[in-house]
Amino acid sequence: MSDKMIKQILARDPEEKEFHQAVQEFVETVKPVLERHPEYHQLGVLERVLEPERVIMFRVPWMDDEGWVRVNRGYRVEMNSAIGPYKGGLRFHPSVNHSILKFLAFEQVFKNALTTLPMGGAQGGSDFEPKGKSDDEVMRFCQSFMTELSRHIGQDTDIPGSGLGVGAREIGFLFGMYKRQSNEFTGVLTGKGLQWGGSQMRAEATGYGVVYFAAEMLAARNDTLEGKTCLVSGAGNVAQHTAEKIIELGGKVLTLSDSSGYIYDSEGIDAKKLAFVKRLKNLKRGRIQEYVDKYSETTYIEADTSLDYNPLWNHRADCAFPCAVENEIGEKDAYNLINNGIKMVCEGADMPASPEAIKIFLDKKLLYAPGKAANAGGVAVSGLEMAQNRMLLNWSAAEVDERLRTIVKNIHQNCLAVAEEYGDPGNYLAGANIAGFVRVVDAMLDQGLV
Ligand code: NDP
């Protein structure tokens, strides 16, 4: 597969910059597989992997509290079902568009493959902004969104789950509408409440999994998180549980952020302070700035989009855990991290580092874990939620946590082994992309030209 051919494929959708970024990073690393299998060229393997199996786009009309009708756009990108029904999160954020969901769905295919659970890849969502909306408005939006989405999903077809802007509240409203429309109580969504089909540990899974992955990387070098200082971005689901597990393993969390700015606490955000953040973000739906009102010795730095770097990544620390949004670490941030002594970057968010930043991490031999490997614990526990729903069982938190740890440990080992096999030892990015790709492609080829 020549670079020219990739360019031709991507040229069909020139405006999809996030998707192009994800594909270019991916294709670069799986080249050794394509060279080993020249027959893949004629079989159109890459062309097929890069093209979604199905894309659904729909109008989502809803009424706000003042009685005005608003219209958002809903999507579901069903990327690949070679190894199982489509599975992947929903994102509600004003920036959502076809390109962002296609990149997320593409990443999801290989992330799900890494878990070794039978799940294909998809992502969906809307350009709806839940921030600043009342619970009633969010409910009306979710009900309208599900009225259309329900035609395309099902426990054997496509199982959406939580994601950026889609937490327990949204999943509840979505599930209620699906149940009403279908007259079925099935595991069609993951991230459900514990009393109605949810799994223990699902809320914690992505963040905990990220830290388990980081601990595995360190353990492979006879090191631990004990006493390590950590920069964490975001203050949502992934960031909160990443911080929680770092604290539990003896690390010190210095930062948290939201889209308005970040807080820096030189004393460390301990379990008590984190409990405050959880209440602030999950119940009060407040801003991270309010942390400083409560803990006055800390600093709040407002986000400044005129800068070509993010000051959050410019503090002295040992580890960085980007857990907010894509492309939150650019080239300058990568140099700042390195100059501040960072030895490990472990991605909680999807594609938080730009291609330039990743290149710097790899060139400087930093311990770098890409999101599709490091945050796969979240979808792995979604897979466990699906398994429990099928069996009408509820596993204990300890049981789910044990399975999560095992899955993360296996992903880590698999990434290392595959990177070594393909001549790039210690490169988790190459290991993750190749391992996921080989599993998906093998399944696709077994199933013929479909
Ligand atoms: P949440 O909605 O719970 O939290 C997202 C956080 O990121 C919020 O604090 C939000 O702040 C902040 N944020 C959003 N946009 C920006 C921005 N432009 N700059 C700085 N901060 C920003 O989402 P999750 O924690 O669930 O998801 C975070 C990331 O993890 C995403 O990339 C998601 O795709 C990925 N992920 C999530 C999984 C999950 O299980 N939830 C699984 C795998 C990956 P604000 O409140 O101001 O918007």
Coordinates of C-alpha atoms and ligand atoms in Angstrom, one line a residue:
M1 CA 0.0 0.0 0.0
S2 CA 1.7 3.1 -1.2
D3 CA 1.5 6.5 0.5
K4 CA 0.0 7.8 -2.8
M5 CA -2.9 5.4 -2.4
I6 CA -3.5 6.5 1.2
K7 CA -3.6 10.1 0.0
Q8 CA -6.1 9.1 -2.6
I9 CA -8.4 7.4 0.0
L10 CA -8.2 10.4 2.4
A11 CA -8.7 12.9 -0.5
R12 CA -12.3 11.6 -0.7
D13 CA -13.0 13.5 2.5
P14 CA -10.6 16.4 2.5
E15 CA -12.2 18.3 5.4
E16 CA -11.9 15.4 7.9
K17 CA -8.7 16.6 9.6
E18 CA -9.1 14.6 12.9
F19 CA -9.8 11.4 10.9
H20 CA -6.8 12.0 8.6
Q21 CA -4.6 12.6 11.7
A22 CA -5.6 9.3 13.3
V23 CA -5.2 7.4 10.0
Q24 CA -1.8 8.8 9.2
E25 CA -0.4 8.0 12.6
F26 CA -1.9 4.5 12.3
V27 CA -0.8 3.6 8.8
E28 CA 2.8 4.7 9.5
T29 CA 3.0 2.1 12.3
V30 CA 1.3 -0.8 10.6
K31 CA 3.5 -0.6 7.5
P32 CA 5.6 -3.6 8.6
V33 CA 2.4 -5.8 8.6
L34 CA 1.5 -4.6 5.1
E35 CA 5.1 -5.4 3.9
R36 CA 4.8 -8.9 5.4
H37 CA 1.5 -9.5 3.6
P38 CA 1.7 -8.1 0.1
E39 CA -1.5 -10.0 -0.7
Y40 CA -3.4 -7.4 1.5
H41 CA -3.0 -4.9 -1.3
Q42 CA -5.1 -6.8 -3.7
L43 CA -7.6 -7.7 -1.0
G44 CA -8.1 -4.0 -0.3
V45 CA -7.5 -4.5 3.4
L46 CA -6.6 -0.9 4.2
E47 CA -9.3 0.6 2.0
R48 CA -11.9 -1.5 3.8
V49 CA -10.6 -0.7 7.3
L50 CA -10.6 3.0 6.5
E51 CA -14.2 3.1 5.3
P52 CA -17.1 2.9 7.8
E53 CA -19.5 0.1 7.3
R54 CA -22.3 2.5 7.9
V55 CA -22.8 6.2 8.9
I56 CA -26.1 7.4 10.3
M57 CA -26.8 11.2 10.5
F58 CA -30.1 12.6 11.8
R59 CA -31.9 15.7 13.0
V60 CA -32.5 16.0 16.7
P61 CA -35.3 18.6 17.5
W62 CA -36.0 19.4 21.1
M63 CA -37.6 22.1 23.1
D64 CA -35.7 24.3 25.6
D65 CA -37.1 25.5 29.0
E66 CA -38.3 28.8 27.4
G67 CA -40.4 26.9 24.8
W68 CA -38.0 27.5 21.9
V69 CA -37.4 24.7 19.5
R70 CA -33.7 23.8 19.0
V71 CA -32.2 21.5 16.4
N72 CA -29.0 19.6 16.8
R73 CA -27.4 17.0 14.6
G74 CA -27.0 13.4 15.7
Y75 CA -24.6 10.8 14.4
R76 CA -23.6 7.2 14.7
V77 CA -20.5 6.0 12.8
E78 CA -20.6 2.1 12.6
M79 CA -17.0 1.5 11.6
N80 CA -16.3 -2.2 11.8
S81 CA -18.1 -5.3 13.0
A82 CA -15.5 -8.0 12.1
I83 CA -15.0 -9.2 15.7
G84 CA -18.4 -8.4 17.2
P85 CA -21.4 -6.0 17.2
Y86 CA -20.5 -2.3 17.0
K87 CA -19.5 -0.9 20.4
G88 CA -18.3 2.5 21.4
G89 CA -19.2 5.7 23.2
L90 CA -21.4 8.7 22.6
R91 CA -20.1 12.2 22.8
F92 CA -22.2 15.3 23.3
H93 CA -20.1 18.4 22.7
P94 CA -20.5 21.5 20.4
S95 CA -17.3 20.5 18.5
V96 CA -18.8 17.1 17.4
N97 CA -18.8 16.5 13.7
H98 CA -18.5 13.7 11.3
S99 CA -14.7 13.8 11.2
I100 CA -14.3 13.6 15.0
L101 CA -16.7 10.7 15.3
K102 CA -15.0 8.9 12.4
F103 CA -11.6 9.3 14.1
L104 CA -13.0 8.1 17.4
A105 CA -14.8 5.1 15.7
F106 CA -11.6 4.2 13.8
E107 CA -9.6 4.2 17.1
Q108 CA -12.3 2.3 18.8
V109 CA -12.1 -0.6 16.4
F110 CA -8.5 -1.4 17.3
K111 CA -8.9 -0.5 21.0
N112 CA -11.8 -3.0 21.3
A113 CA -9.7 -5.6 19.5
L114 CA -6.9 -5.1 22.0
T115 CA -9.3 -6.1 24.9
T116 CA -9.8 -9.5 23.1
L117 CA -13.5 -9.2 23.9
P118 CA -16.0 -9.7 20.9
M119 CA -16.7 -6.0 20.2
G120 CA -16.6 -4.2 16.8
G121 CA -16.0 -0.4 16.8
A122 CA -18.4 2.6 16.5
Q123 CA -18.8 6.0 18.0
G124 CA -21.7 8.5 17.9
G125 CA -23.0 11.7 19.4
S126 CA -24.2 15.1 18.8
D127 CA -23.1 18.8 18.7
F128 CA -25.4 19.3 21.6
E129 CA -23.8 21.1 24.6
P130 CA -25.0 19.7 27.9
K131 CA -23.1 22.3 29.9
G132 CA -25.4 25.0 31.2
K133 CA -28.6 23.1 30.3
S134 CA -31.2 22.1 32.9
D135 CA -31.8 18.4 33.7
D136 CA -35.2 18.7 31.9
E137 CA -33.5 20.1 28.7
V138 CA -31.0 17.3 28.7
M139 CA -33.8 14.8 29.1
R140 CA -35.8 16.2 26.2
F141 CA -32.7 16.2 24.1
C142 CA -31.8 12.6 25.0
Q143 CA -35.3 11.4 24.3
S144 CA -35.3 13.0 20.9
F145 CA -31.8 11.7 20.1
M146 CA -32.8 8.1 21.1
T147 CA -36.1 8.3 19.1
E148 CA -34.1 8.1 16.0
L149 CA -31.0 6.2 17.2
S150 CA -33.1 3.4 18.5
R151 CA -33.8 2.2 14.9
H152 CA -30.2 1.5 14.4
I153 CA -29.0 -0.1 17.6
G154 CA -29.7 -3.3 19.6
Q155 CA -27.8 -5.6 21.9
D156 CA -26.7 -7.8 19.0
T157 CA -26.2 -4.9 16.6
D158 CA -24.7 -1.8 18.1
I159 CA -24.3 -1.0 21.8
P160 CA -23.5 2.7 22.5
G161 CA -22.0 3.8 25.9
S162 CA -20.9 6.8 27.9
G163 CA -18.2 9.2 26.7
L164 CA -17.3 12.9 26.8
G165 CA -20.5 14.8 27.9
V166 CA -22.4 11.6 28.2
G167 CA -22.4 10.3 31.8
A168 CA -24.8 8.5 34.1
R169 CA -27.6 11.1 33.7
E170 CA -27.6 11.0 29.9
I171 CA -27.3 7.2 29.7
G172 CA -30.4 7.0 32.1
F173 CA -32.5 9.3 29.9
L174 CA -31.4 7.5 26.7
F175 CA -32.1 4.0 28.2
G176 CA -35.5 5.0 29.4
M177 CA -36.5 6.1 25.9
Y178 CA -35.1 3.1 24.2
K179 CA -37.0 0.8 26.6
R180 CA -40.2 2.6 26.0
Q181 CA -39.9 2.5 22.2
S182 CA -38.7 -1.1 21.9
N183 CA -40.7 -2.6 24.8
E184 CA -37.5 -4.5 25.7
F185 CA -35.2 -4.4 28.7
T186 CA -31.9 -5.3 27.2
G187 CA -28.3 -4.4 27.5
V188 CA -28.5 -2.0 24.6
L189 CA -26.4 0.7 26.3
T190 CA -23.5 0.5 28.8
G191 CA -22.8 2.8 31.6
K192 CA -26.2 2.1 33.1
G193 CA -27.1 2.6 36.7
L194 CA -26.2 -0.1 39.2
Q195 CA -29.9 -0.8 40.0
W196 CA -30.9 -1.4 36.4
G197 CA -28.3 -3.4 34.6
G198 CA -25.1 -1.4 35.1
S199 CA -21.8 -3.0 36.1
Q200 CA -19.8 -2.3 39.3
M201 CA -16.7 -0.4 38.4
R202 CA -17.9 0.9 35.0
A203 CA -17.6 4.5 36.2
E204 CA -14.1 3.9 37.5
A205 CA -12.9 1.6 34.8
T206 CA -11.4 4.0 32.2
G207 CA -9.4 6.0 34.7
Y208 CA -8.4 3.1 36.8
G209 CA -7.4 1.2 33.7
V210 CA -5.2 4.1 32.6
V211 CA -3.3 4.0 35.9
Y212 CA -3.1 0.2 35.8
F213 CA -1.5 0.5 32.4
A214 CA 0.9 3.2 33.7
A215 CA 1.8 1.0 36.6
E216 CA 2.5 -1.9 34.2
M217 CA 4.8 0.3 32.1
L218 CA 6.7 1.3 35.3
A219 CA 6.8 -2.3 36.7
A220 CA 8.4 -3.4 33.4
R221 CA 11.2 -1.1 34.4
N222 CA 11.2 -2.1 38.1
D223 CA 9.6 1.2 39.1
T224 CA 6.2 2.2 40.7
L225 CA 4.0 5.2 41.0
E226 CA 4.8 5.6 44.7
G227 CA 6.0 9.2 45.3
K228 CA 5.6 10.2 41.6
T229 CA 4.3 13.7 40.9
C230 CA 1.6 13.7 38.2
L231 CA 0.0 16.3 35.9
V232 CA -3.6 15.3 35.1
S233 CA -5.8 17.3 32.7
G234 CA -9.6 17.2 32.6
A235 CA -12.0 16.9 35.6
G236 CA -14.6 14.6 34.1
N237 CA -15.0 10.8 34.5
V238 CA -11.6 9.8 33.2
A239 CA -9.6 12.5 35.0
Q240 CA -11.4 11.9 38.3
H241 CA -10.7 8.2 38.4
T242 CA -7.2 8.5 37.0
A243 CA -6.5 10.9 39.9
E244 CA -8.2 8.6 42.4
K245 CA -6.1 5.6 41.4
I246 CA -2.8 7.6 41.3
I247 CA -3.5 8.8 44.9
E248 CA -4.3 5.2 46.0
L249 CA -1.0 4.0 44.5
G250 CA 0.9 6.7 46.4
G251 CA 1.4 9.2 43.6
K252 CA 0.8 13.0 44.0
V253 CA -1.7 14.7 41.7
L254 CA -0.8 18.3 41.1
T255 CA -3.4 19.5 38.5
L256 CA -6.9 19.1 37.1
S257 CA -8.7 21.2 34.5
D258 CA -11.8 22.0 32.6
S259 CA -12.3 23.9 29.4
S260 CA -12.2 27.2 31.3
G261 CA -8.8 26.7 33.0
Y262 CA -6.8 24.5 35.4
I263 CA -5.9 24.3 39.1
Y264 CA -2.3 23.7 40.4
D265 CA -2.1 22.4 43.9
S266 CA 1.5 22.0 45.0
E267 CA 0.5 20.1 48.1
G268 CA -1.2 17.5 46.0
I269 CA -4.9 16.8 45.4
D270 CA -5.6 14.2 48.1
A271 CA -8.6 11.9 48.4
K272 CA -10.6 14.5 50.4
K273 CA -10.0 17.3 47.9
L274 CA -10.8 14.9 45.1
A275 CA -14.1 14.0 46.8
F276 CA -14.9 17.8 46.7
V277 CA -14.0 17.9 42.9
K278 CA -16.4 14.9 42.3
R279 CA -19.3 16.7 44.1
L280 CA -18.5 19.9 42.3
K281 CA -18.4 18.3 38.9
N282 CA -20.9 15.5 39.1
L283 CA -23.6 16.9 41.3
K284 CA -23.2 20.7 41.2
R285 CA -21.9 20.7 37.6
G286 CA -19.7 23.6 38.6
R287 CA -16.3 24.9 37.3
I288 CA -12.9 23.7 38.4
Q289 CA -12.1 27.3 39.4
E290 CA -14.3 26.8 42.5
Y291 CA -11.6 24.5 43.9
V292 CA -9.5 27.6 44.7
D293 CA -12.4 29.1 46.7
K294 CA -12.3 26.1 48.9
Y295 CA -8.5 25.5 49.0
S296 CA -7.1 29.0 48.9
E297 CA -3.5 28.1 48.9
T298 CA -3.8 26.7 45.3
T299 CA -3.6 28.5 42.0
Y300 CA -6.2 28.8 39.2
I301 CA -4.9 29.6 35.7
E302 CA -7.5 30.6 33.1
A303 CA -7.4 29.0 29.7
D304 CA -5.8 31.3 27.1
T305 CA -6.4 30.2 23.5
S306 CA -4.0 32.9 22.2
L307 CA -1.1 30.8 23.6
D308 CA 0.6 28.2 21.4
Y309 CA 1.0 25.9 24.5
N310 CA -0.9 24.8 27.5
P311 CA 0.6 26.0 30.8
L312 CA -0.8 23.0 32.5
W313 CA 2.0 20.9 30.9
N314 CA 4.7 23.4 32.0
H315 CA 5.1 22.3 35.6
R316 CA 7.9 20.1 37.0
A317 CA 6.6 16.5 37.5
D318 CA 7.3 12.9 36.8
C319 CA 4.2 11.7 34.8
A320 CA 1.6 13.2 32.6
F321 CA -2.0 11.9 32.2
P322 CA -3.9 13.9 29.5
C323 CA -7.6 13.0 30.3
A324 CA -9.6 15.8 28.6
V325 CA -9.8 16.0 24.9
E326 CA -8.0 15.4 21.6
N327 CA -4.9 17.4 20.6
E328 CA -4.4 18.9 24.1
I329 CA -0.7 18.3 23.9
G330 CA 1.1 20.1 21.0
E331 CA 4.7 20.3 19.9
K332 CA 5.6 23.0 22.4
D333 CA 3.8 21.2 25.2
A334 CA 5.9 18.1 24.4
Y335 CA 9.1 20.0 24.8
N336 CA 7.8 21.6 28.0
L337 CA 7.0 18.2 29.4
I338 CA 10.4 16.9 28.7
N339 CA 12.2 20.0 30.0
N340 CA 10.2 19.6 33.2
G341 CA 11.4 16.1 33.9
I342 CA 8.4 14.1 32.7
K343 CA 9.4 10.5 32.1
M344 CA 6.0 9.0 31.2
V345 CA 2.9 10.1 29.2
C346 CA -0.1 7.9 29.6
E347 CA -3.1 8.9 27.6
G348 CA -6.6 8.8 29.3
A349 CA -8.2 10.8 26.5
D350 CA -8.5 9.7 22.9
M351 CA -5.7 11.2 20.7
P352 CA -4.7 13.9 23.2
A353 CA -1.2 14.3 21.7
S354 CA -0.6 15.8 18.2
P355 CA 1.5 13.8 15.7
E356 CA 4.4 16.2 16.4
A357 CA 4.2 15.7 20.1
I358 CA 4.1 11.9 19.7
K359 CA 7.2 12.0 17.5
I360 CA 9.1 14.0 20.1
F361 CA 8.0 11.5 22.8
L362 CA 9.2 8.5 20.7
D363 CA 12.4 10.2 19.6
K364 CA 13.3 11.1 23.3
K365 CA 12.4 7.5 24.4
L366 CA 9.8 8.6 26.9
L367 CA 7.5 6.0 28.2
Y368 CA 4.5 6.8 26.0
A369 CA 1.2 4.9 26.1
P370 CA -1.4 5.8 23.3
G371 CA -5.0 6.1 24.4
K372 CA -6.2 3.1 22.4
A373 CA -4.1 0.9 24.7
A374 CA -4.1 2.9 27.9
N375 CA -7.8 3.8 28.1
A376 CA -9.1 0.5 26.8
G377 CA -10.1 -0.5 30.4
G378 CA -13.3 1.5 30.0
V379 CA -14.6 -0.3 27.0
A380 CA -13.4 -3.6 28.5
V381 CA -15.7 -3.1 31.5
S382 CA -18.4 -2.1 29.1
G383 CA -17.9 -5.5 27.5
L384 CA -18.1 -7.1 31.0
E385 CA -21.4 -5.1 31.6
M386 CA -22.7 -6.7 28.3
A387 CA -21.7 -10.1 29.5
Q388 CA -23.4 -9.7 32.9
N389 CA -26.6 -8.4 31.2
R390 CA -26.6 -11.5 28.9
M391 CA -26.3 -13.8 31.9
L392 CA -28.6 -11.8 34.2
L393 CA -25.8 -11.6 36.7
N394 CA -24.1 -8.9 38.8
W395 CA -20.5 -9.4 39.6
S396 CA -19.0 -7.8 42.7
A397 CA -16.7 -4.7 42.4
A398 CA -13.7 -6.8 43.4
E399 CA -14.5 -9.4 40.7
V400 CA -14.9 -6.7 37.9
D401 CA -11.7 -4.9 39.1
E402 CA -9.7 -8.2 39.0
R403 CA -10.9 -8.8 35.4
L404 CA -10.1 -5.2 34.5
R405 CA -6.5 -5.6 35.9
T406 CA -6.0 -8.8 34.0
I407 CA -7.3 -7.3 30.7
V408 CA -5.0 -4.3 31.1
K409 CA -2.0 -6.4 32.0
N410 CA -2.6 -8.5 28.9
I411 CA -3.0 -5.5 26.7
H412 CA 0.3 -4.2 28.1
Q413 CA 2.1 -7.5 27.5
N414 CA 0.6 -7.9 24.0
C415 CA 1.7 -4.3 23.0
L416 CA 5.3 -5.0 24.2
A417 CA 5.5 -8.4 22.6
V418 CA 4.1 -7.3 19.2
A419 CA 6.4 -4.2 19.2
E420 CA 9.3 -6.5 19.8
E421 CA 8.2 -8.9 17.1
Y422 CA 8.0 -6.1 14.5
G423 CA 11.4 -4.8 15.4
D424 CA 10.4 -1.7 17.5
P425 CA 10.9 -2.8 21.1
G426 CA 9.3 -0.6 23.8
N427 CA 7.2 1.3 21.2
Y428 CA 3.7 0.9 22.7
L429 CA 2.1 2.9 19.9
A430 CA 3.4 0.5 17.2
G431 CA 2.6 -2.5 19.4
A432 CA -1.0 -1.4 20.0
N433 CA -1.7 -0.4 16.4
I434 CA -0.3 -3.6 15.0
A435 CA -1.8 -6.0 17.6
G436 CA -5.3 -4.4 17.0
F437 CA -4.9 -4.3 13.3
V438 CA -3.8 -7.9 12.9
R439 CA -6.8 -9.2 15.0
V440 CA -9.3 -7.2 13.0
V441 CA -7.9 -8.0 9.6
D442 CA -7.6 -11.7 10.3
A443 CA -11.3 -11.7 11.2
M444 CA -12.3 -9.7 8.1
L445 CA -10.4 -12.0 5.8
D446 CA -12.0 -15.1 7.4
Q447 CA -15.4 -13.6 6.7
G448 CA -14.8 -13.1 2.9
L449 CA -15.6 -9.9 1.0
V450 CA -18.4 -8.4 3.0
Ligands
NDP1 P1 -16.2 14.1 30.6 O1 -17.3 14.8 29.8 O2 -16.6 13.4 31.8 O3 -15.0 15.1 30.9 C1 -14.3 15.8 30.0 C2 -13.4 16.8 30.7 O4 -12.6 17.4 29.7 C3 -14.2 17.9 31.3 O5 -13.5 18.3 32.5 C4 -14.2 19.0 30.3 O6 -14.3 20.3 30.8 C5 -12.8 18.8 29.7 N1 -12.6 19.4 28.4 C6 -13.5 19.3 27.3 N2 -13.1 20.0 26.3 C7 -11.9 20.7 26.7 C8 -11.0 21.5 26.1 N3 -11.2 21.9 24.9 N4 -9.9 21.9 26.8 C9 -9.8 21.5 28.1 N5 -10.6 20.7 28.8 C10 -11.7 20.3 28.1 O7 -15.5 13.1 29.5 P2 -14.7 11.8 29.9 O8 -13.8 12.0 31.0 O9 -15.6 10.7 29.8 O10 -13.7 11.8 28.5 C11 -12.5 12.4 28.5 C12 -11.7 11.8 27.3 O11 -11.5 10.4 27.5 C13 -12.3 12.0 25.9 O12 -11.2 12.1 25.0 C14 -13.0 10.6 25.7 O13 -13.1 10.3 24.4 C15 -12.0 9.7 26.4 N6 -12.5 8.4 26.8 C16 -13.5 8.3 27.7 C17 -14.0 7.1 28.1 C18 -15.0 6.9 29.2 O14 -15.3 5.8 29.6 N7 -15.7 8.0 29.6 C19 -13.4 5.8 27.6 C20 -12.3 6.0 26.7 C21 -11.9 7.3 26.3 P3 -15.7 21.1 30.6 O15 -16.6 20.6 31.7 O16 -15.4 22.5 30.7 O17 -16.3 20.8 29.2

